[in-house]
């Protein structure tokens, strides 16, 4: 499934910019934000995978992974992810060379 709202994901997860801003300003990171490692553990993926989604290096994942991420964040699946289907057919993704 394709991540359709990276900014919303970044708003819900602690990213490096949050850490940098907290150090610079002395203000705490909002408690409503989930650490990437905690989200990764709850969703059954690596912290690096979540980091790749929040940074834009990765834009999609398997449907079950998308479901687990949405469940872990307690938000509807369709808020963060779009199905990779167009007109009832799955999109073909060419492997990277």
mmCIF file of C-alpha atoms in Angstrom:
data_model
loop_
_atom_site.group_PDB
_atom_site.id
_atom_site.type_symbol
_atom_site.label_atom_id
_atom_site.label_comp_id
_atom_site.label_asym_id
_atom_site.label_seq_id
_atom_site.Cartn_x
_atom_site.Cartn_y
_atom_site.Cartn_z
ATOM 1 C CA UNK A 1 0.000 0.000 0.000
ATOM 2 C CA UNK A 2 1.193 3.496 -0.771
ATOM 3 C CA UNK A 3 1.789 6.019 2.004
ATOM 4 C CA UNK A 4 -0.402 8.944 1.061
ATOM 5 C CA UNK A 5 0.161 11.231 4.004
ATOM 6 C CA UNK A 6 3.812 11.319 5.085
ATOM 7 C CA UNK A 7 3.288 14.626 6.885
ATOM 8 C CA UNK A 8 0.587 13.115 9.086
ATOM 9 C CA UNK A 9 2.855 10.172 9.889
ATOM 10 C CA UNK A 10 5.659 12.626 10.770
ATOM 11 C CA UNK A 11 3.224 14.559 12.969
ATOM 12 C CA UNK A 12 2.483 11.391 14.947
ATOM 13 C CA UNK A 13 6.017 10.014 15.228
ATOM 14 C CA UNK A 14 9.152 11.493 16.764
ATOM 15 C CA UNK A 15 11.547 12.377 13.947
ATOM 16 C CA UNK A 16 15.055 13.832 14.046
ATOM 17 C CA UNK A 17 13.735 17.371 13.543
ATOM 18 C CA UNK A 18 11.720 17.009 16.766
ATOM 19 C CA UNK A 19 14.834 15.979 18.664
ATOM 20 C CA UNK A 20 16.879 18.805 17.184
ATOM 21 C CA UNK A 21 14.171 21.374 17.971
ATOM 22 C CA UNK A 22 13.835 20.114 21.550
ATOM 23 C CA UNK A 23 17.590 20.445 22.068
ATOM 24 C CA UNK A 24 17.676 23.913 20.531
ATOM 25 C CA UNK A 25 14.640 25.377 22.290
ATOM 26 C CA UNK A 26 14.640 23.347 25.487
ATOM 27 C CA UNK A 27 10.974 22.520 24.953
ATOM 28 C CA UNK A 28 9.962 18.897 25.352
ATOM 29 C CA UNK A 29 8.745 16.775 22.477
ATOM 30 C CA UNK A 30 4.945 16.476 22.707
ATOM 31 C CA UNK A 31 3.933 13.377 24.650
ATOM 32 C CA UNK A 32 1.373 12.633 21.933
ATOM 33 C CA UNK A 33 4.195 11.713 19.526
ATOM 34 C CA UNK A 34 5.248 8.075 19.362
ATOM 35 C CA UNK A 35 8.920 7.128 19.285
ATOM 36 C CA UNK A 36 9.858 5.425 16.017
ATOM 37 C CA UNK A 37 11.204 2.378 17.884
ATOM 38 C CA UNK A 38 7.946 1.972 19.833
ATOM 39 C CA UNK A 39 5.886 2.199 16.649
ATOM 40 C CA UNK A 40 8.194 -0.260 14.924
ATOM 41 C CA UNK A 41 7.898 -2.732 17.800
ATOM 42 C CA UNK A 42 4.096 -2.477 17.850
ATOM 43 C CA UNK A 43 3.856 -2.814 14.065
ATOM 44 C CA UNK A 44 6.346 -5.679 13.834
ATOM 45 C CA UNK A 45 8.841 -3.850 11.616
ATOM 46 C CA UNK A 46 12.291 -2.350 12.134
ATOM 47 C CA UNK A 47 12.961 1.159 13.337
ATOM 48 C CA UNK A 48 14.760 1.743 10.047
ATOM 49 C CA UNK A 49 11.602 0.873 8.118
ATOM 50 C CA UNK A 50 9.605 3.499 10.023
ATOM 51 C CA UNK A 51 12.437 5.980 9.517
ATOM 52 C CA UNK A 52 12.360 5.335 5.774
ATOM 53 C CA UNK A 53 8.612 6.011 5.689
ATOM 54 C CA UNK A 54 8.907 9.241 7.668
ATOM 55 C CA UNK A 55 11.850 10.475 5.602
ATOM 56 C CA UNK A 56 10.294 9.661 2.238
ATOM 57 C CA UNK A 57 12.964 7.118 1.260
ATOM 58 C CA UNK A 58 10.213 4.527 1.253
ATOM 59 C CA UNK A 59 6.704 5.255 0.005
ATOM 60 C CA UNK A 60 4.886 1.935 0.251
ATOM 61 C CA UNK A 61 4.610 -1.314 2.159
ATOM 62 C CA UNK A 62 2.686 -4.554 2.222
ATOM 63 C CA UNK A 63 -1.017 -4.246 3.105
ATOM 64 C CA UNK A 64 -0.647 -6.131 6.401
ATOM 65 C CA UNK A 65 2.247 -3.873 7.430
ATOM 66 C CA UNK A 66 0.153 -0.791 6.641
ATOM 67 C CA UNK A 67 -2.664 -2.241 8.751
ATOM 68 C CA UNK A 68 -0.328 -2.867 11.701
ATOM 69 C CA UNK A 69 1.120 0.656 11.505
ATOM 70 C CA UNK A 70 -2.370 2.182 11.419
ATOM 71 C CA UNK A 71 -3.517 -0.015 14.302
ATOM 72 C CA UNK A 72 -0.445 0.899 16.355
ATOM 73 C CA UNK A 73 -1.148 4.611 15.796
ATOM 74 C CA UNK A 74 -4.878 4.058 16.355
ATOM 75 C CA UNK A 75 -5.907 5.788 13.144
ATOM 76 C CA UNK A 76 -7.925 4.500 10.173
ATOM 77 C CA UNK A 77 -5.881 2.756 7.500
ATOM 78 C CA UNK A 78 -7.155 5.005 4.715
ATOM 79 C CA UNK A 79 -5.891 8.137 6.476
ATOM 80 C CA UNK A 80 -2.248 7.146 5.916
ATOM 81 C CA UNK A 81 -2.343 4.647 3.077
ATOM 82 C CA UNK A 82 -3.868 4.246 -0.374
ATOM 83 C CA UNK A 83 -4.437 0.914 -1.977
ATOM 84 C CA UNK A 84 -2.053 0.245 -4.878
ATOM 85 C CA UNK A 85 -4.971 -0.725 -7.053
ATOM 86 C CA UNK A 86 -6.117 1.246 -10.048
ATOM 87 C CA UNK A 87 -9.390 0.346 -11.751
ATOM 88 C CA UNK A 88 -9.500 -3.015 -10.002
ATOM 89 C CA UNK A 89 -6.011 -4.068 -11.129
ATOM 90 C CA UNK A 90 -2.861 -4.133 -9.046
ATOM 91 C CA UNK A 91 -0.104 -1.801 -10.124
ATOM 92 C CA UNK A 92 2.974 -3.540 -11.417
ATOM 93 C CA UNK A 93 6.152 -2.401 -9.727
ATOM 94 C CA UNK A 94 9.407 -2.948 -11.567
ATOM 95 C CA UNK A 95 12.290 -4.128 -9.434
ATOM 96 C CA UNK A 96 15.171 -1.675 -8.977
ATOM 97 C CA UNK A 97 18.293 -2.460 -10.942
#
